[in-house]
Amino acid sequence: MAKDELFRMMMGQVVAQAVFVAAELGLADLVASGKRTVEELAEATGTHEGALRRVLRFLASHGVFSESEDGGFDLTPKTELLRSDVEDSQRPAARMWLNCSQAVCHLLHSVKTQESGFVKAHGKPIFEHLAENPEEAAIFDAAMTCIHGGETDAVLDAYDFGPFGT
């Protein structure tokens, strides 16, 4: 039991990368109108059919997409959250994972040196990197909104910001 749970934890980064791929390719948006074949999805995304099939089947084993007997893929409640056009979409957060995962790969370096894993991965602090990469900055901003957007009203209700001009 503990061994299985530990293995699932170790696989977490692989699952996150697969979700990133699905989000980056916009697969949930492509399947939103109904079940699609891997061939259709690979053509629409410019990806390798066999490799995409493996990613989709892996995601289906985690409840992200469902695979039918005829090999088609469809939405699940988890996939719905990766759509661009739904309220509370988590697609931006999933897309942001690429930069974060590269930094997380340097966690041991950070623990040993107290230096930023993001700096190790990208050569500069995150906000400098984002200033030079506007597309990534837009994804980051959207991700922060989808991750923390629900907190804004609670913070505004809890604190009196009247005395502050900025």
mmCIF file of C-alpha atoms in Angstrom:
data_model
loop_
_atom_site.group_PDB
_atom_site.id
_atom_site.type_symbol
_atom_site.label_atom_id
_atom_site.label_comp_id
_atom_site.label_asym_id
_atom_site.label_seq_id
_atom_site.Cartn_x
_atom_site.Cartn_y
_atom_site.Cartn_z
ATOM 1 C CA MET A 1 0.000 0.000 0.000
ATOM 2 C CA ALA A 2 2.689 2.532 1.008
ATOM 3 C CA LYS A 3 4.849 1.367 -1.907
ATOM 4 C CA ASP A 4 2.017 2.002 -4.395
ATOM 5 C CA GLU A 5 1.273 5.407 -2.895
ATOM 6 C CA LEU A 6 4.946 6.378 -2.988
ATOM 7 C CA PHE A 7 5.201 5.270 -6.623
ATOM 8 C CA ARG A 8 2.170 7.431 -7.520
ATOM 9 C CA MET A 9 3.875 10.370 -5.832
ATOM 10 C CA MET A 10 7.084 9.757 -7.784
ATOM 11 C CA MET A 11 5.092 9.697 -11.029
ATOM 12 C CA GLY A 12 3.510 13.070 -10.228
ATOM 13 C CA GLN A 13 5.851 15.035 -12.460
ATOM 14 C CA VAL A 14 5.179 12.699 -15.374
ATOM 15 C CA VAL A 15 1.427 13.162 -14.937
ATOM 16 C CA ALA A 16 1.893 16.934 -14.707
ATOM 17 C CA GLN A 17 3.953 16.955 -17.910
ATOM 18 C CA ALA A 18 1.268 14.968 -19.730
ATOM 19 C CA VAL A 19 -1.396 17.420 -18.538
ATOM 20 C CA PHE A 20 0.857 20.271 -19.720
ATOM 21 C CA VAL A 21 1.097 18.677 -23.171
ATOM 22 C CA ALA A 22 -2.686 18.318 -23.381
ATOM 23 C CA ALA A 23 -3.177 21.931 -22.275
ATOM 24 C CA GLU A 24 -0.490 23.345 -24.552
ATOM 25 C CA LEU A 25 -1.914 21.500 -27.566
ATOM 26 C CA GLY A 26 -5.467 22.553 -26.711
ATOM 27 C CA LEU A 27 -6.691 18.948 -26.829
ATOM 28 C CA ALA A 28 -9.676 19.587 -24.545
ATOM 29 C CA ASP A 29 -10.868 22.348 -26.872
ATOM 30 C CA LEU A 30 -10.553 20.007 -29.851
ATOM 31 C CA VAL A 31 -12.596 17.298 -28.117
ATOM 32 C CA ALA A 32 -15.189 19.735 -26.728
ATOM 33 C CA SER A 33 -17.544 19.142 -29.662
ATOM 34 C CA GLY A 34 -17.413 15.374 -29.237
ATOM 35 C CA LYS A 35 -15.224 12.288 -29.387
ATOM 36 C CA ARG A 36 -12.224 12.544 -31.702
ATOM 37 C CA THR A 37 -9.810 9.944 -33.021
ATOM 38 C CA VAL A 38 -6.093 10.135 -32.383
ATOM 39 C CA GLU A 39 -5.609 10.577 -36.114
ATOM 40 C CA GLU A 40 -7.819 13.686 -36.086
ATOM 41 C CA LEU A 41 -6.137 15.087 -32.999
ATOM 42 C CA ALA A 42 -2.620 14.449 -34.318
ATOM 43 C CA GLU A 43 -3.476 16.149 -37.600
ATOM 44 C CA ALA A 44 -5.062 19.135 -35.838
ATOM 45 C CA THR A 45 -2.074 19.585 -33.518
ATOM 46 C CA GLY A 46 0.784 18.685 -35.853
ATOM 47 C CA THR A 47 1.937 15.879 -33.578
ATOM 48 C CA HIS A 48 3.057 12.284 -34.073
ATOM 49 C CA GLU A 49 0.034 9.992 -33.959
ATOM 50 C CA GLY A 50 1.684 7.151 -32.009
ATOM 51 C CA ALA A 51 3.271 9.447 -29.426
ATOM 52 C CA LEU A 52 0.026 11.379 -28.977
ATOM 53 C CA ARG A 53 -1.905 8.122 -28.545
ATOM 54 C CA ARG A 54 0.436 7.108 -25.710
ATOM 55 C CA VAL A 55 0.013 10.456 -23.954
ATOM 56 C CA LEU A 56 -3.783 10.315 -24.336
ATOM 57 C CA ARG A 57 -3.974 6.749 -23.045
ATOM 58 C CA PHE A 58 -1.741 7.688 -20.093
ATOM 59 C CA LEU A 59 -3.997 10.657 -19.328
ATOM 60 C CA ALA A 60 -7.090 8.470 -19.702
ATOM 61 C CA SER A 61 -5.637 6.122 -17.077
ATOM 62 C CA HIS A 62 -5.681 9.142 -14.732
ATOM 63 C CA GLY A 63 -9.208 10.214 -15.620
ATOM 64 C CA VAL A 64 -8.145 12.999 -17.960
ATOM 65 C CA PHE A 65 -9.932 12.052 -21.202
ATOM 66 C CA SER A 66 -11.877 8.872 -21.677
ATOM 67 C CA GLU A 67 -10.993 6.293 -24.298
ATOM 68 C CA SER A 68 -13.746 4.422 -26.079
ATOM 69 C CA GLU A 69 -13.577 0.881 -27.439
ATOM 70 C CA ASP A 70 -13.103 2.225 -30.959
ATOM 71 C CA GLY A 71 -10.009 4.197 -29.874
ATOM 72 C CA GLY A 72 -11.651 7.612 -29.775
ATOM 73 C CA PHE A 73 -11.075 10.093 -26.965
ATOM 74 C CA ASP A 74 -13.653 12.223 -25.203
ATOM 75 C CA LEU A 75 -13.973 14.666 -22.312
ATOM 76 C CA THR A 76 -14.217 13.835 -18.630
ATOM 77 C CA PRO A 77 -14.895 16.287 -15.784
ATOM 78 C CA LYS A 78 -11.118 16.756 -15.468
ATOM 79 C CA THR A 79 -10.742 17.424 -19.188
ATOM 80 C CA GLU A 80 -13.527 20.006 -19.030
ATOM 81 C CA LEU A 81 -11.291 22.062 -16.732
ATOM 82 C CA LEU A 82 -8.603 22.159 -19.446
ATOM 83 C CA ARG A 83 -10.935 23.817 -21.953
ATOM 84 C CA SER A 84 -10.170 27.445 -22.777
ATOM 85 C CA ASP A 85 -13.780 28.539 -22.855
ATOM 86 C CA VAL A 86 -15.105 27.325 -19.508
ATOM 87 C CA GLU A 87 -15.464 29.187 -16.250
ATOM 88 C CA ASP A 88 -12.693 28.248 -13.825
ATOM 89 C CA SER A 89 -10.514 26.881 -16.641
ATOM 90 C CA GLN A 90 -7.251 25.460 -15.337
ATOM 91 C CA ARG A 91 -5.594 25.465 -18.755
ATOM 92 C CA PRO A 92 -3.362 28.478 -18.000
ATOM 93 C CA ALA A 93 -2.065 26.830 -14.821
ATOM 94 C CA ALA A 94 -1.361 23.613 -16.702
ATOM 95 C CA ARG A 95 0.450 25.551 -19.440
ATOM 96 C CA MET A 96 2.537 27.406 -16.864
ATOM 97 C CA TRP A 97 3.781 24.047 -15.572
ATOM 98 C CA LEU A 98 6.516 23.837 -18.228
ATOM 99 C CA ASN A 99 8.558 26.677 -16.698
ATOM 100 C CA CYS A 100 7.815 25.508 -13.180
ATOM 101 C CA SER A 101 8.765 21.905 -13.891
ATOM 102 C CA GLN A 102 12.118 22.940 -15.285
ATOM 103 C CA ALA A 103 12.761 24.804 -12.029
ATOM 104 C CA VAL A 104 11.526 21.883 -9.928
ATOM 105 C CA CYS A 105 14.058 19.636 -11.673
ATOM 106 C CA HIS A 106 16.697 21.714 -9.867
ATOM 107 C CA LEU A 107 15.207 21.298 -6.398
ATOM 108 C CA LEU A 108 18.215 19.326 -5.152
ATOM 109 C CA HIS A 109 20.481 22.160 -6.330
ATOM 110 C CA SER A 110 18.269 24.649 -4.450
ATOM 111 C CA VAL A 111 18.343 22.583 -1.270
ATOM 112 C CA LYS A 112 22.128 22.283 -1.394
ATOM 113 C CA THR A 113 22.921 25.872 -2.406
ATOM 114 C CA GLN A 114 19.828 27.898 -1.421
ATOM 115 C CA GLU A 115 19.857 29.224 -5.009
ATOM 116 C CA SER A 116 16.711 29.453 -7.098
ATOM 117 C CA GLY A 117 15.849 26.447 -9.223
ATOM 118 C CA PHE A 118 14.239 28.836 -11.705
ATOM 119 C CA VAL A 119 17.498 30.778 -12.065
ATOM 120 C CA LYS A 120 19.394 27.513 -12.514
ATOM 121 C CA ALA A 121 16.946 26.419 -15.235
ATOM 122 C CA HIS A 122 16.483 29.746 -17.035
ATOM 123 C CA GLY A 123 19.571 31.792 -16.168
ATOM 124 C CA LYS A 124 17.646 34.626 -14.495
ATOM 125 C CA PRO A 125 14.919 35.256 -11.925
ATOM 126 C CA ILE A 126 11.348 34.536 -12.948
ATOM 127 C CA PHE A 127 10.164 38.125 -13.397
ATOM 128 C CA GLU A 128 13.195 39.053 -15.514
ATOM 129 C CA HIS A 129 12.541 35.963 -17.614
ATOM 130 C CA LEU A 130 8.866 36.857 -17.991
ATOM 131 C CA ALA A 131 9.706 40.471 -18.926
ATOM 132 C CA GLU A 132 11.739 39.121 -21.840
ATOM 133 C CA ASN A 133 9.130 36.515 -22.855
ATOM 134 C CA PRO A 134 5.737 38.205 -23.227
ATOM 135 C CA GLU A 135 3.907 35.052 -24.332
ATOM 136 C CA GLU A 136 5.078 33.195 -21.229
ATOM 137 C CA ALA A 137 4.214 36.265 -19.119
ATOM 138 C CA ALA A 138 0.652 36.225 -20.466
ATOM 139 C CA ILE A 139 0.341 32.526 -19.595
ATOM 140 C CA PHE A 140 1.782 33.232 -16.110
ATOM 141 C CA ASP A 141 -0.677 36.082 -15.514
ATOM 142 C CA ALA A 142 -3.629 33.957 -16.636
ATOM 143 C CA ALA A 143 -2.404 31.094 -14.438
ATOM 144 C CA MET A 144 -2.171 33.339 -11.380
ATOM 145 C CA THR A 145 -5.731 34.482 -12.024
ATOM 146 C CA CYS A 146 -7.079 30.939 -12.357
ATOM 147 C CA ILE A 147 -5.148 29.722 -9.304
ATOM 148 C CA HIS A 148 -5.740 32.701 -7.017
ATOM 149 C CA GLY A 149 -8.651 34.584 -8.610
ATOM 150 C CA GLY A 150 -11.171 33.191 -6.152
ATOM 151 C CA GLU A 151 -9.247 34.636 -3.218
ATOM 152 C CA THR A 152 -9.615 38.288 -4.241
ATOM 153 C CA ASP A 153 -13.135 38.872 -2.912
ATOM 154 C CA ALA A 154 -12.311 37.150 0.399
ATOM 155 C CA VAL A 155 -9.199 39.307 0.893
ATOM 156 C CA LEU A 156 -11.080 42.495 -0.006
ATOM 157 C CA ASP A 157 -13.861 41.560 2.447
ATOM 158 C CA ALA A 158 -11.399 40.700 5.237
ATOM 159 C CA TYR A 159 -9.174 43.782 5.170
ATOM 160 C CA ASP A 160 -9.733 47.511 5.158
ATOM 161 C CA PHE A 161 -7.481 48.900 2.438
ATOM 162 C CA GLY A 162 -8.989 52.396 2.769
ATOM 163 C CA PRO A 163 -5.940 53.959 4.467
ATOM 164 C CA PHE A 164 -3.626 52.913 1.623
ATOM 165 C CA GLY A 165 -3.195 54.805 -1.624
ATOM 166 C CA THR A 166 -1.271 52.045 -3.355
#
